[in-house]
PDB file of C-alpha atoms in Angstrom:
ATOM      1  CA  MET A   1      29.814  -9.440   6.160  1.00 52.00           C
ATOM      2  CA  MET A   2      26.393 -11.083   5.305  1.00 54.00           C
ATOM      3  CA  ALA A   3      23.167 -10.011   7.212  1.00 65.00           C
ATOM      4  CA  LYS A   4      21.270 -12.274   9.544  1.00 76.00           C
ATOM      5  CA  LYS A   5      19.390 -14.906   7.694  1.00 81.00           C
ATOM      6  CA  TRP A   6      15.802 -14.822   9.379  1.00 85.00           C
ATOM      7  CA  THR A   7      13.442 -17.731   9.618  1.00 87.00           C
ATOM      8  CA  LEU A   8       9.509 -17.447   9.226  1.00 86.00           C
ATOM      9  CA  VAL A   9       9.453 -18.602  12.769  1.00 89.00           C
ATOM     10  CA  GLU A  10      11.227 -15.576  14.015  1.00 90.00           C
ATOM     11  CA  LEU A  11       9.428 -13.131  11.836  1.00 87.00           C
ATOM     12  CA  ALA A  12       6.168 -14.672  12.992  1.00 84.00           C
ATOM     13  CA  GLY A  13       7.414 -14.192  16.387  1.00 86.00           C
ATOM     14  CA  MET A  14       8.118 -10.692  16.054  1.00 83.00           C
ATOM     15  CA  SER A  15       5.432  -7.651  16.587  1.00 75.00           C
ATOM     16  CA  VAL A  16       3.864  -5.956  13.900  1.00 76.00           C
ATOM     17  CA  HIS A  17       6.345  -3.012  14.959  1.00 75.00           C
ATOM     18  CA  GLN A  18       9.364  -5.121  14.976  1.00 84.00           C
ATOM     19  CA  ARG A  19       8.935  -6.620  11.488  1.00 85.00           C
ATOM     20  CA  ALA A  20       7.938  -2.789  10.241  1.00 82.00           C
ATOM     21  CA  GLU A  21      11.184  -1.717  11.710  1.00 85.00           C
ATOM     22  CA  LEU A  22      13.380  -4.779   9.968  1.00 88.00           C
ATOM     23  CA  TYR A  23      11.497  -3.760   6.917  1.00 86.00           C
ATOM     24  CA  LYS A  24      12.444  -0.482   6.994  1.00 84.00           C
ATOM     25  CA  ASN A  25      15.871  -1.326   7.782  1.00 86.00           C
ATOM     26  CA  ALA A  26      16.486  -3.891   4.857  1.00 86.00           C
ATOM     27  CA  SER A  27      15.073  -0.998   2.761  1.00 84.00           C
ATOM     28  CA  ARG A  28      17.724   1.342   3.791  1.00 83.00           C
ATOM     29  CA  LEU A  29      20.309  -1.473   2.534  1.00 81.00           C
ATOM     30  CA  GLY A  30      19.041  -0.149  -0.843  1.00 71.00           C
ATOM     31  CA  ASP A  31      19.580  -2.998  -3.544  1.00 76.00           C
ATOM     32  CA  THR A  32      21.892  -4.719  -2.390  1.00 83.00           C
ATOM     33  CA  PRO A  33      21.467  -8.473  -2.323  1.00 85.00           C
ATOM     34  CA  ASP A  34      21.104  -8.625   1.628  1.00 84.00           C
ATOM     35  CA  GLY A  35      18.382  -5.990   1.326  1.00 84.00           C
ATOM     36  CA  ALA A  36      16.312  -7.140  -1.338  1.00 86.00           C
ATOM     37  CA  GLU A  37      16.300 -10.695  -0.081  1.00 86.00           C
ATOM     38  CA  LEU A  38      15.479  -9.600   3.527  1.00 86.00           C
ATOM     39  CA  LYS A  39      12.659  -7.472   1.814  1.00 85.00           C
ATOM     40  CA  ALA A  40      11.417 -10.124  -0.417  1.00 85.00           C
ATOM     41  CA  GLN A  41      11.194 -12.592   2.584  1.00 86.00           C
ATOM     42  CA  ILE A  42       9.159 -10.276   4.847  1.00 84.00           C
ATOM     43  CA  GLU A  43       6.771  -9.418   2.043  1.00 82.00           C
ATOM     44  CA  ALA A  44       6.470 -13.206   1.121  1.00 83.00           C
ATOM     45  CA  ALA A  45       5.727 -14.242   4.788  1.00 82.00           C
ATOM     46  CA  GLY A  46       2.239 -12.547   4.504  1.00 77.00           C
ATOM     47  CA  LEU A  47       2.432 -11.265   7.948  1.00 75.00           C
ATOM     48  CA  PRO A  48       1.729  -7.496   8.344  1.00 74.00           C
ATOM     49  CA  TYR A  49       4.875  -5.184   8.826  1.00 73.00           C
ATOM     50  CA  SER A  50       3.300  -1.793   8.988  1.00 68.00           C
ATOM     51  CA  ASP A  51       3.120   0.726  11.659  1.00 63.00           C
ATOM     52  CA  ASP A  52      -0.349   1.229  13.201  1.00 59.00           C
ATOM     53  CA  ALA A  53       0.204   5.088  13.026  1.00 64.00           C
ATOM     54  CA  ALA A  54      -0.420   6.785   9.878  1.00 68.00           C
ATOM     55  CA  LEU A  55       1.416   6.016   7.203  1.00 74.00           C
ATOM     56  CA  LYS A  56       4.150   8.853   6.188  1.00 74.00           C
ATOM     57  CA  GLY A  57       4.986   9.754   2.599  1.00 73.00           C
ATOM     58  CA  ASP A  58       8.532   8.138   2.420  1.00 75.00           C
ATOM     59  CA  ASP A  59       6.529   4.536   4.391  1.00 78.00           C
ATOM     60  CA  PRO A  60       7.412   1.604   1.879  1.00 83.00           C
ATOM     61  CA  ILE A  61       3.702   0.760   1.997  1.00 86.00           C
ATOM     62  CA  THR A  62       2.801   4.416   0.879  1.00 89.00           C
ATOM     63  CA  LEU A  63       5.315   4.109  -2.083  1.00 91.00           C
ATOM     64  CA  THR A  64       3.784   0.845  -2.941  1.00 93.00           C
ATOM     65  CA  MET A  65       0.652   2.473  -3.174  1.00 96.00           C
ATOM     66  CA  ILE A  66       1.863   5.223  -5.306  1.00 96.00           C
ATOM     67  CA  ARG A  67       3.610   2.542  -7.940  1.00 97.00           C
ATOM     68  CA  VAL A  68       0.314   0.690  -8.024  1.00 98.00           C
ATOM     69  CA  VAL A  69      -2.152   3.730  -8.370  1.00 98.00           C
ATOM     70  CA  TYR A  70       0.161   5.407 -10.977  1.00 98.00           C
ATOM     71  CA  SER A  71       0.742   2.154 -12.899  1.00 98.00           C
ATOM     72  CA  PRO A  72      -0.724   1.704 -16.136  1.00 98.00           C
ATOM     73  CA  GLU A  73      -3.063  -0.775 -14.926  1.00 98.00           C
ATOM     74  CA  GLY A  74      -3.732   1.206 -11.647  1.00 98.00           C
ATOM     75  CA  ARG A  75      -4.567   4.320 -14.172  1.00 98.00           C
ATOM     76  CA  GLU A  76      -6.934   2.133 -16.229  1.00 98.00           C
ATOM     77  CA  ALA A  77      -8.668   0.738 -13.216  1.00 98.00           C
ATOM     78  CA  ALA A  78      -9.552   4.155 -11.687  1.00 98.00           C
ATOM     79  CA  ILE A  79     -10.551   5.466 -15.228  1.00 98.00           C
ATOM     80  CA  THR A  80     -12.546   2.326 -16.260  1.00 98.00           C
ATOM     81  CA  ALA A  81     -14.208   2.705 -12.764  1.00 98.00           C
ATOM     82  CA  THR A  82     -15.150   6.572 -12.996  1.00 98.00           C
ATOM     83  CA  LYS A  83     -16.704   6.002 -16.629  1.00 97.00           C
ATOM     84  CA  ALA A  84     -18.661   3.344 -14.719  1.00 97.00           C
ATOM     85  CA  GLY A  85     -20.418   5.763 -12.494  1.00 96.00           C
ATOM     86  CA  GLU A  86     -18.012   4.013  -9.339  1.00 97.00           C
ATOM     87  CA  ALA A  87     -15.600   5.650  -7.290  1.00 98.00           C
ATOM     88  CA  ALA A  88     -12.130   5.363  -8.819  1.00 98.00           C
ATOM     89  CA  MET A  89     -11.171   3.796  -5.830  1.00 98.00           C
ATOM     90  CA  ALA A  90     -13.522   0.830  -6.630  1.00 98.00           C
ATOM     91  CA  GLY A  91     -11.272  -0.127  -9.489  1.00 98.00           C
ATOM     92  CA  VAL A  92      -7.780   0.664  -7.643  1.00 98.00           C
ATOM     93  CA  ASP A  93      -8.770  -1.106  -4.071  1.00 98.00           C
ATOM     94  CA  PRO A  94      -8.385  -4.667  -5.196  1.00 98.00           C
ATOM     95  CA  LEU A  95      -5.004  -3.923  -6.803  1.00 98.00           C
ATOM     96  CA  LEU A  96      -3.699  -2.354  -3.615  1.00 97.00           C
ATOM     97  CA  GLN A  97      -4.876  -5.447  -1.683  1.00 96.00           C
ATOM     98  CA  ALA A  98      -2.875  -8.011  -3.848  1.00 96.00           C
ATOM     99  CA  ALA A  99      -0.042  -5.798  -3.590  1.00 95.00           C
ATOM    100  CA  LEU A 100       0.050  -4.993   0.101  1.00 91.00           C
ATOM    101  CA  GLY A 101      -2.083  -8.245   1.545  1.00 88.00           C
ATOM    102  CA  VAL A 102      -2.470  -7.370   5.246  1.00 82.00           C
ATOM    103  CA  ASP A 103      -0.718  -4.007   5.353  1.00 83.00           C
ATOM    104  CA  TYR A 104      -3.723  -2.412   3.350  1.00 90.00           C
ATOM    105  CA  GLY A 105      -6.340  -1.253   5.529  1.00 87.00           C
ATOM    106  CA  PRO A 106      -7.860   1.253   8.309  1.00 86.00           C
ATOM    107  CA  HIS A 107      -5.533   0.020  10.843  1.00 78.00           C
ATOM    108  CA  ASN A 108      -2.693   2.217   9.501  1.00 81.00           C
ATOM    109  CA  PHE A 109      -4.927   4.910   7.665  1.00 86.00           C
ATOM    110  CA  GLY A 110      -3.810   2.728   4.386  1.00 90.00           C
ATOM    111  CA  THR A 111      -7.023   3.274   2.950  1.00 94.00           C
ATOM    112  CA  VAL A 112      -7.058   7.204   3.789  1.00 92.00           C
ATOM    113  CA  ARG A 113      -3.815   7.465   2.274  1.00 93.00           C
ATOM    114  CA  ALA A 114      -4.858   5.365  -0.865  1.00 96.00           C
ATOM    115  CA  GLY A 115      -7.416   7.835  -1.444  1.00 96.00           C
ATOM    116  CA  GLU A 116      -5.305  10.738  -1.170  1.00 95.00           C
ATOM    117  CA  ILE A 117      -2.952   9.141  -3.664  1.00 97.00           C
ATOM    118  CA  VAL A 118      -5.879   8.190  -6.204  1.00 98.00           C
ATOM    119  CA  GLY A 119      -6.962  11.621  -5.877  1.00 97.00           C
ATOM    120  CA  THR A 120      -3.814  12.933  -7.022  1.00 97.00           C
ATOM    121  CA  LEU A 121      -4.221  10.868  -9.735  1.00 98.00           C
ATOM    122  CA  MET A 122      -7.536  11.889 -10.641  1.00 98.00           C
ATOM    123  CA  ARG A 123      -7.105  15.403 -10.786  1.00 97.00           C
ATOM    124  CA  SER A 124      -3.835  15.205 -12.829  1.00 97.00           C
ATOM    125  CA  LEU A 125      -5.629  13.476 -15.342  1.00 97.00           C
ATOM    126  CA  GLY A 126      -8.149  16.451 -15.588  1.00 97.00           C
ATOM    127  CA  TYR A 127     -11.023  14.866 -13.278  1.00 98.00           C
ATOM    128  CA  ASN A 128     -12.733  17.121 -10.701  1.00 97.00           C
ATOM    129  CA  ARG A 129     -13.869  15.939  -7.282  1.00 96.00           C
ATOM    130  CA  ALA A 130     -17.483  14.633  -7.143  1.00 96.00           C
ATOM    131  CA  PRO A 131     -19.523  13.766  -3.815  1.00 96.00           C
ATOM    132  CA  ASN A 132     -18.243  10.445  -2.124  1.00 96.00           C
ATOM    133  CA  LYS A 133     -19.953   7.117  -2.479  1.00 96.00           C
ATOM    134  CA  GLU A 134     -20.004   3.785  -0.795  1.00 97.00           C
ATOM    135  CA  LEU A 135     -17.680   1.256  -2.437  1.00 97.00           C
ATOM    136  CA  PRO A 136     -18.580  -2.110  -3.667  1.00 97.00           C
ATOM    137  CA  PRO A 137     -18.311  -5.007  -0.687  1.00 96.00           C
ATOM    138  CA  HIS A 138     -15.169  -6.412  -2.429  1.00 95.00           C
ATOM    139  CA  CYS A 139     -13.105  -3.108  -1.347  1.00 97.00           C
ATOM    140  CA  ILE A 140     -11.164  -2.856   1.823  1.00 96.00           C
ATOM    141  CA  ALA A 141     -12.070   1.081   1.783  1.00 96.00           C
ATOM    142  CA  LYS A 142     -15.653   1.700   2.839  1.00 96.00           C
ATOM    143  CA  THR A 143     -16.485   5.150   0.808  1.00 96.00           C
ATOM    144  CA  ALA A 144     -14.320   7.213  -1.678  1.00 97.00           C
ATOM    145  CA  ALA A 145     -14.697  10.452  -3.854  1.00 97.00           C
ATOM    146  CA  THR A 146     -16.246   9.874  -7.536  1.00 97.00           C
ATOM    147  CA  TRP A 147     -14.597  12.028  -9.971  1.00 97.00           C
ATOM    148  CA  ALA A 148     -16.275  13.785 -13.220  1.00 95.00           C
TER     149      ALA A 148
END
């Protein structure tokens, strides 16, 4: 049995929480064609689909953050920013914006979660936490730890 096909109008008419639940349901379908198609459709719509509550560890947004931060590009961005005297988040934040769009921000504590993930990465690379620093204006997160 084929899953329901959603239109952009139907997706736009949903609340953020309804879209979040629909996305979670699509994720539960695993790698089935219907699940993958629905997830891609929700992501491509450019509409927020996260709960306003703090992100949980198994939330699709958190999992995307982890993939971005630990990707070769994410690691390089964090290290390059750190070597330039910036917070590692200054390098990673634009990558998270590109990957998550409207689902990355303070509304769901996404910037806090991202900082935790970047911190775990930096510690795993042998860096020690240093004082917080304001981030550049292009970043959604406002402050983040520096690393030495």
